[in-house]
Short mmCIF file of C-alpha atoms in Angstrom, two decimals:
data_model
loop_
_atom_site.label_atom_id
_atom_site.label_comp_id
_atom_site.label_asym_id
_atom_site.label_seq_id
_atom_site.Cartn_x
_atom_site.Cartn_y
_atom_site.Cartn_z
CA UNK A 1 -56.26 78.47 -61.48
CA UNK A 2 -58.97 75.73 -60.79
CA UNK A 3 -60.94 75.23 -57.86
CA UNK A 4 -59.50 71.73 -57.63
CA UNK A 5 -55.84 72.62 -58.20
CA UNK A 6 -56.27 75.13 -55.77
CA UNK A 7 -58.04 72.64 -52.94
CA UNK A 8 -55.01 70.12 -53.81
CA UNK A 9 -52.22 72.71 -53.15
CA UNK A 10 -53.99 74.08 -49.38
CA UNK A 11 -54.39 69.84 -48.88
CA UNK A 12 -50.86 69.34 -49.73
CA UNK A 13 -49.18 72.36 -47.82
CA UNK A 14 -51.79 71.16 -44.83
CA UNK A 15 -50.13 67.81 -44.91
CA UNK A 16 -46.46 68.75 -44.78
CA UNK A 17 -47.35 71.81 -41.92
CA UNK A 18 -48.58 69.12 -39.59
CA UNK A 19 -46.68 68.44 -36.62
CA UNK A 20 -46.80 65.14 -35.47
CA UNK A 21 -47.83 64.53 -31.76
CA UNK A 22 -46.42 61.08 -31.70
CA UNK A 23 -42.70 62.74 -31.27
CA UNK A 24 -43.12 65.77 -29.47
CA UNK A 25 -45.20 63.26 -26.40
CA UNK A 26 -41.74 61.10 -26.94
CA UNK A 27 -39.34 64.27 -26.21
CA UNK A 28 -41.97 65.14 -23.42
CA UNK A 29 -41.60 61.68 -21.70
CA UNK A 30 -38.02 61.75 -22.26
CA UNK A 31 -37.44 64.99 -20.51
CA UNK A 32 -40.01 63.43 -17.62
CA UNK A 33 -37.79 60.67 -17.50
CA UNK A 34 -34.83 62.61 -16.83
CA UNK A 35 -35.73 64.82 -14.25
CA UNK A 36 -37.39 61.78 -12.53
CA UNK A 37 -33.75 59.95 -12.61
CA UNK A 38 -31.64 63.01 -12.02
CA UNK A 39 -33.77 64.04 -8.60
CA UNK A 40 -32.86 62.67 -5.47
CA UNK A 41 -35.24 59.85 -3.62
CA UNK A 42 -33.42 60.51 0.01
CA UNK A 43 -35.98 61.76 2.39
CA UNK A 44 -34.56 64.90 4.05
CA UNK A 45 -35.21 65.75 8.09
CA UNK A 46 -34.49 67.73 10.37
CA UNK A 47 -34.10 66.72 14.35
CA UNK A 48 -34.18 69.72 16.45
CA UNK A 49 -31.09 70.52 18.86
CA UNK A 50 -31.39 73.35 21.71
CA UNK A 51 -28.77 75.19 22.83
CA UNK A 52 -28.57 75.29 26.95
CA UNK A 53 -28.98 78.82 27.77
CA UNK A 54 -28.11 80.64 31.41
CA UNK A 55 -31.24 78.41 32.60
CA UNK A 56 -30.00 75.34 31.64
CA UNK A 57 -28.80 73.28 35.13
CA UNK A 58 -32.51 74.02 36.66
CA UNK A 59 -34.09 71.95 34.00
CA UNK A 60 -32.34 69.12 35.42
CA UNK A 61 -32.88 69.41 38.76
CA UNK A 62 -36.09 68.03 39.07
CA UNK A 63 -35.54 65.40 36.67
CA UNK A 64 -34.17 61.94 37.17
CA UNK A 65 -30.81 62.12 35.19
CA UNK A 66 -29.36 59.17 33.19
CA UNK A 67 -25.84 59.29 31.28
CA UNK A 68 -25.74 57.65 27.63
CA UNK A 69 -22.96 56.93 25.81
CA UNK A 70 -22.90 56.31 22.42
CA UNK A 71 -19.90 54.97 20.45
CA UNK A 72 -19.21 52.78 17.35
CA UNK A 73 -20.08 49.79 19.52
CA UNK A 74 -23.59 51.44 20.44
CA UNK A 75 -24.92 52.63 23.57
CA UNK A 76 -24.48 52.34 26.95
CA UNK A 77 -27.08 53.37 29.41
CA UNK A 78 -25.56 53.95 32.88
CA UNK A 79 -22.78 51.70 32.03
CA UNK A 80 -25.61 49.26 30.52
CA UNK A 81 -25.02 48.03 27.03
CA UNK A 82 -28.29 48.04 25.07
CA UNK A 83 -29.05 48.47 21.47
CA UNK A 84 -31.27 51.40 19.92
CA UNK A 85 -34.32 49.41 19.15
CA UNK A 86 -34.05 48.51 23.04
CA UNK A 87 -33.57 52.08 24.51
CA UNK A 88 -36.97 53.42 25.40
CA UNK A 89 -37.34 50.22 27.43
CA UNK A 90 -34.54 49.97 28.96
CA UNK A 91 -34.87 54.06 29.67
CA UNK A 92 -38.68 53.63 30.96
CA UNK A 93 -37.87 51.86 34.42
CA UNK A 94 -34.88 55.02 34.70
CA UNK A 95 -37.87 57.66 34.61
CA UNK A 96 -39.68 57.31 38.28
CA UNK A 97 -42.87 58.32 36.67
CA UNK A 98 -42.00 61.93 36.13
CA UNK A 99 -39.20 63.54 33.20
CA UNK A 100 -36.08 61.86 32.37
CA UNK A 101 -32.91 64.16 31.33
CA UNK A 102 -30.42 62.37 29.46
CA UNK A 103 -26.74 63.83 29.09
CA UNK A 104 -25.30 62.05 26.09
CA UNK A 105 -21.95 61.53 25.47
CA UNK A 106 -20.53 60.81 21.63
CA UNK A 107 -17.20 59.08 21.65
CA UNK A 108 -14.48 59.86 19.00
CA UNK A 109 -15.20 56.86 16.62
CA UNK A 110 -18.92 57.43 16.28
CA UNK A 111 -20.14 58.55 12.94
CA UNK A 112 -22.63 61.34 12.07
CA UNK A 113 -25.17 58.53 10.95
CA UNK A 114 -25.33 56.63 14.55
CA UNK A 115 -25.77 59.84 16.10
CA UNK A 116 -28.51 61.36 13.95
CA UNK A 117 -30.40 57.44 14.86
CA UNK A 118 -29.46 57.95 18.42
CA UNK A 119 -31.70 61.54 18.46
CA UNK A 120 -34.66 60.35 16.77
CA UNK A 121 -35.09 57.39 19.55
CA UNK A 122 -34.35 60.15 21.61
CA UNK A 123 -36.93 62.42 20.49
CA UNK A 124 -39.59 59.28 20.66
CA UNK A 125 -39.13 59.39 24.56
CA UNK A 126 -41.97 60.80 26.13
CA UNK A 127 -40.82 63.55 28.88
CA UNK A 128 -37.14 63.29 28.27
CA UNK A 129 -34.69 66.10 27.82
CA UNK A 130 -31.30 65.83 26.59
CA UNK A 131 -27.58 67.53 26.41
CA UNK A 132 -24.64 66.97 24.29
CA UNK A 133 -21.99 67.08 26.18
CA UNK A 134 -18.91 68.08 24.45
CA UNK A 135 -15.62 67.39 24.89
CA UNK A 136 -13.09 69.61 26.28
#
């Protein structure tokens, strides 16, 4: 066998053995793509609830106490309708300068949505405390 015939055959085996990047970056962006569309885009978070312990009625007794209640309708402050976006103000003049306790009350046709919204502004409160209460 020649030396040419011989260079021809490796250059003609070296040809058809090549993979060709042009399809395997397509099945990699395709599989990117995927997983990018298939994951979920919801930001998930947490809001903290306490359970009252045997100590629980002395952390409100040096606190000034306010009573929400928060329905379908929104929230009441004291028997004060107000909105969410309103409640630190309107909860502000209720403090006295020193820690606010709030005892919150969730009527029946409130969803799990309004309530999760109602804790966050609740959390934002500087000095404030609050209680579930449940119903019996």
């Amino acid at each position: 066998m020649s030396i040419c015939a011989l260079l021809m055959s490796r250059g003609a085996r070296g040809r058809r053995g090549r993979l060709s990047l042009t399809s395997l970056i397509d099945v990699i962006f395709l599989l990117l793509l995927f997983f990018m569309l298939s994951s979920t885009f919801s930001k998930f978070g947490s809001v903290e609830l306490n359970v009252g312990g045997g100590n629980a009625s002395t952390d409100f007794q040096d606190a000034a106490l306010v009573f929400a209640r928060l329905s379908a309708d929104g929230v009441t402050i004291n028997g004060r309708s107000t909105t969410l976006d309103a409640l630190p103000a309107a909860l502000d003049p209720l403090r006295r300068g020193g820690d606010l306790r709030l005892l919150l009350s969730v009527s029946e046709g409130t969803n799990a949505q309004s309530l999760i919204d109602a804790l966050r502004v609740f959390h934002a409160v500087p000095n404030a405390r609050f209680a579930i209460l449940e119903d019996s």
